[in-house]
Amino acid sequence: APAPVAPTNSIQVAGRNLAIVDVNSTTVDSGNHVNKYGEKFLYGHNTTAVFGGLYNLKAGSVFTVTYGGATKTYQVQQVVIFEKNNGLLQLGGAGNYMLSVSKARYGGVGYDLSLMTCYGTSYGNGDASHRLMLFANAI
C-alpha cells in the first residue's frame, strides 16, 4: 500500500497533523479537521482528534502550518480565554471580539495567525462556555 500523504493544507500542532479546509463563515462546523476563515483564523473542535491539545500550548510554543505549498513556523505570543455569551465572544461579560480575533487582532495588536477551540464547560452539542484563543506570529 502507498504511504499516507500529508494533507496539502495542514497544521502540525500539539502532536497532530490536521487537514485545513477553507470556509466562508466562522459558523461552519469543522468536523474532524481544522477550518480556515479568511487569511489568519483557524478553528477546530476541542476533541482528541483535533484541537484537544491546544490547552497545553503557551506563549513561546511553536507549531507549523503548511498552506498553498509553503510551510511556515509560528510561535504563540498570547493565550486568551473568552466567554461565549448568547453567541458573542466576550471578556467580563462585555464586548464582541469575534470579528477582531478572526482577523488575528486582540488588544490593539495584529498577529499573523489566531487559533480557536472550545474551552470550559461542554454543552454536549459541540459547543462550550468559553473559547481558547492562541495568537501567534510567524518566526
mmCIF file of C-alpha atoms in Angstrom:
data_model
loop_
_atom_site.group_PDB
_atom_site.id
_atom_site.type_symbol
_atom_site.label_atom_id
_atom_site.label_comp_id
_atom_site.label_asym_id
_atom_site.label_seq_id
_atom_site.Cartn_x
_atom_site.Cartn_y
_atom_site.Cartn_z
ATOM 1 C CA ALA A 1 0.000 0.000 0.000
ATOM 2 C CA PRO A 2 1.275 3.502 -0.730
ATOM 3 C CA ALA A 3 2.392 5.600 2.217
ATOM 4 C CA PRO A 4 -0.232 8.054 3.502
ATOM 5 C CA VAL A 5 0.172 11.507 2.002
ATOM 6 C CA ALA A 6 0.042 14.503 4.342
ATOM 7 C CA PRO A 7 -2.848 16.846 3.558
ATOM 8 C CA THR A 8 -1.861 19.634 1.136
ATOM 9 C CA ASN A 9 -3.067 22.279 3.584
ATOM 10 C CA SER A 10 -2.450 21.254 7.172
ATOM 11 C CA ILE A 11 -1.423 22.337 10.649
ATOM 12 C CA GLN A 12 1.073 20.410 12.752
ATOM 13 C CA VAL A 13 0.263 21.296 16.358
ATOM 14 C CA ALA A 14 0.158 19.574 19.755
ATOM 15 C CA GLY A 15 1.217 16.226 18.268
ATOM 16 C CA ARG A 16 -1.361 16.263 15.473
ATOM 17 C CA ASN A 17 -1.198 16.761 11.687
ATOM 18 C CA LEU A 18 -4.626 18.108 10.754
ATOM 19 C CA ALA A 19 -6.124 18.943 7.381
ATOM 20 C CA ILE A 20 -7.124 22.579 6.856
ATOM 21 C CA VAL A 21 -10.328 23.298 4.921
ATOM 22 C CA ASP A 22 -11.191 26.796 3.672
ATOM 23 C CA VAL A 23 -14.626 28.095 4.738
ATOM 24 C CA ASN A 24 -16.542 31.306 4.098
ATOM 25 C CA SER A 25 -18.043 31.681 7.587
ATOM 26 C CA THR A 26 -16.904 31.203 11.186
ATOM 27 C CA THR A 27 -20.080 29.201 11.859
ATOM 28 C CA VAL A 28 -19.225 26.258 9.558
ATOM 29 C CA ASP A 29 -18.766 23.070 11.603
ATOM 30 C CA SER A 30 -15.153 21.919 11.396
ATOM 31 C CA GLY A 31 -15.836 18.206 11.925
ATOM 32 C CA ASN A 32 -12.593 16.214 12.262
ATOM 33 C CA HIS A 33 -10.378 18.817 10.597
ATOM 34 C CA VAL A 34 -9.470 22.490 11.042
ATOM 35 C CA ASN A 35 -11.369 25.269 9.272
ATOM 36 C CA LYS A 36 -9.634 28.344 7.865
ATOM 37 C CA TYR A 37 -11.632 31.553 7.626
ATOM 38 C CA GLY A 38 -10.025 34.489 5.867
ATOM 39 C CA GLU A 39 -6.266 34.844 5.920
ATOM 40 C CA LYS A 40 -5.455 34.497 9.607
ATOM 41 C CA PHE A 41 -8.009 32.413 11.521
ATOM 42 C CA LEU A 42 -8.027 28.655 12.154
ATOM 43 C CA TYR A 43 -10.598 26.915 14.331
ATOM 44 C CA GLY A 44 -11.436 23.356 15.299
ATOM 45 C CA HIS A 45 -13.210 21.231 17.873
ATOM 46 C CA ASN A 46 -11.710 20.579 21.293
ATOM 47 C CA THR A 47 -11.520 16.822 20.709
ATOM 48 C CA THR A 48 -8.616 14.412 20.987
ATOM 49 C CA ALA A 49 -8.583 14.068 17.197
ATOM 50 C CA VAL A 50 -8.422 17.814 16.520
ATOM 51 C CA PHE A 51 -7.502 20.748 18.831
ATOM 52 C CA GLY A 52 -7.807 18.944 22.185
ATOM 53 C CA GLY A 53 -4.116 19.525 22.879
ATOM 54 C CA LEU A 54 -4.163 23.290 22.347
ATOM 55 C CA TYR A 55 -4.595 23.987 26.057
ATOM 56 C CA ASN A 56 -1.046 22.663 26.560
ATOM 57 C CA LEU A 57 0.416 25.466 24.434
ATOM 58 C CA LYS A 58 1.548 28.723 25.968
ATOM 59 C CA ALA A 59 3.465 31.837 24.954
ATOM 60 C CA GLY A 60 6.640 30.601 23.275
ATOM 61 C CA SER A 61 5.154 27.320 21.999
ATOM 62 C CA VAL A 62 5.828 26.606 18.323
ATOM 63 C CA PHE A 63 3.730 24.940 15.593
ATOM 64 C CA THR A 64 3.796 24.769 11.803
ATOM 65 C CA VAL A 65 1.233 25.369 9.076
ATOM 66 C CA THR A 66 1.528 24.094 5.502
ATOM 67 C CA TYR A 67 -0.718 26.061 3.182
ATOM 68 C CA GLY A 68 -0.624 26.653 -0.535
ATOM 69 C CA GLY A 69 2.602 24.685 -0.844
ATOM 70 C CA ALA A 70 4.535 26.712 1.747
ATOM 71 C CA THR A 71 5.319 25.691 5.322
ATOM 72 C CA LYS A 72 5.620 28.397 7.978
ATOM 73 C CA THR A 73 6.563 28.080 11.621
ATOM 74 C CA TYR A 74 4.588 30.094 14.152
ATOM 75 C CA GLN A 75 5.241 30.954 17.780
ATOM 76 C CA VAL A 76 2.407 31.577 20.243
ATOM 77 C CA GLN A 77 2.548 35.157 21.531
ATOM 78 C CA GLN A 78 -0.559 35.305 23.693
ATOM 79 C CA VAL A 79 -3.252 32.982 25.053
ATOM 80 C CA VAL A 80 -6.683 34.427 25.896
ATOM 81 C CA ILE A 81 -9.796 32.675 27.203
ATOM 82 C CA PHE A 82 -13.002 34.344 26.038
ATOM 83 C CA GLU A 83 -16.541 33.772 27.299
ATOM 84 C CA LYS A 84 -19.237 32.655 24.867
ATOM 85 C CA ASN A 85 -22.429 34.503 25.839
ATOM 86 C CA ASN A 86 -25.566 34.410 23.652
ATOM 87 C CA GLY A 87 -23.412 33.771 20.596
ATOM 88 C CA LEU A 88 -20.999 36.595 21.418
ATOM 89 C CA LEU A 89 -17.295 36.256 22.194
ATOM 90 C CA GLN A 90 -16.803 38.347 25.325
ATOM 91 C CA LEU A 91 -14.490 39.261 28.184
ATOM 92 C CA GLY A 92 -16.029 40.069 31.572
ATOM 93 C CA GLY A 93 -19.498 39.747 30.044
ATOM 94 C CA ALA A 94 -18.912 42.613 27.616
ATOM 95 C CA GLY A 95 -17.909 43.294 24.050
ATOM 96 C CA ASN A 96 -17.909 41.114 20.962
ATOM 97 C CA TYR A 97 -14.420 40.062 19.936
ATOM 98 C CA MET A 98 -15.233 37.631 17.108
ATOM 99 C CA LEU A 99 -14.545 39.987 14.218
ATOM 100 C CA SER A 100 -11.176 41.105 15.574
ATOM 101 C CA VAL A 101 -9.948 37.642 16.604
ATOM 102 C CA SER A 102 -10.982 36.231 13.217
ATOM 103 C CA LYS A 103 -8.503 38.750 11.784
ATOM 104 C CA ALA A 104 -5.878 37.773 14.419
ATOM 105 C CA ARG A 105 -6.255 41.090 16.245
ATOM 106 C CA TYR A 106 -6.521 41.499 20.006
ATOM 107 C CA GLY A 107 -5.836 44.365 22.385
ATOM 108 C CA GLY A 108 -4.878 46.670 19.541
ATOM 109 C CA VAL A 109 -2.175 44.259 18.332
ATOM 110 C CA GLY A 110 -2.242 42.464 14.990
ATOM 111 C CA TYR A 111 -0.856 38.935 14.850
ATOM 112 C CA ASP A 112 -0.100 36.667 11.913
ATOM 113 C CA LEU A 113 -2.496 33.902 12.947
ATOM 114 C CA SER A 114 -5.122 33.037 15.540
ATOM 115 C CA LEU A 115 -6.280 29.561 16.584
ATOM 116 C CA MET A 116 -9.566 28.899 18.387
ATOM 117 C CA THR A 117 -11.191 25.931 20.087
ATOM 118 C CA CYS A 118 -13.900 25.360 22.685
ATOM 119 C CA TYR A 119 -12.959 25.556 26.354
ATOM 120 C CA GLY A 120 -14.599 25.405 29.754
ATOM 121 C CA THR A 121 -17.923 23.673 30.366
ATOM 122 C CA SER A 122 -19.079 21.498 27.473
ATOM 123 C CA TYR A 123 -22.732 21.793 26.479
ATOM 124 C CA GLY A 124 -22.605 18.360 24.838
ATOM 125 C CA ASN A 125 -23.645 19.689 21.412
ATOM 126 C CA GLY A 126 -20.195 20.620 20.146
ATOM 127 C CA ASP A 127 -20.359 23.952 21.969
ATOM 128 C CA ALA A 128 -18.978 25.128 25.300
ATOM 129 C CA SER A 129 -18.981 28.033 27.746
ATOM 130 C CA HIS A 130 -15.644 29.526 26.657
ATOM 131 C CA ARG A 131 -13.212 29.766 23.766
ATOM 132 C CA LEU A 132 -9.474 29.261 23.981
ATOM 133 C CA MET A 133 -7.655 31.626 21.605
ATOM 134 C CA LEU A 134 -3.988 31.470 20.671
ATOM 135 C CA PHE A 135 -2.428 34.438 18.907
ATOM 136 C CA ALA A 136 0.783 33.639 17.026
ATOM 137 C CA ASN A 137 3.368 35.203 14.752
ATOM 138 C CA ALA A 138 5.471 33.623 12.021
ATOM 139 C CA ILE A 139 9.100 33.168 13.091
#
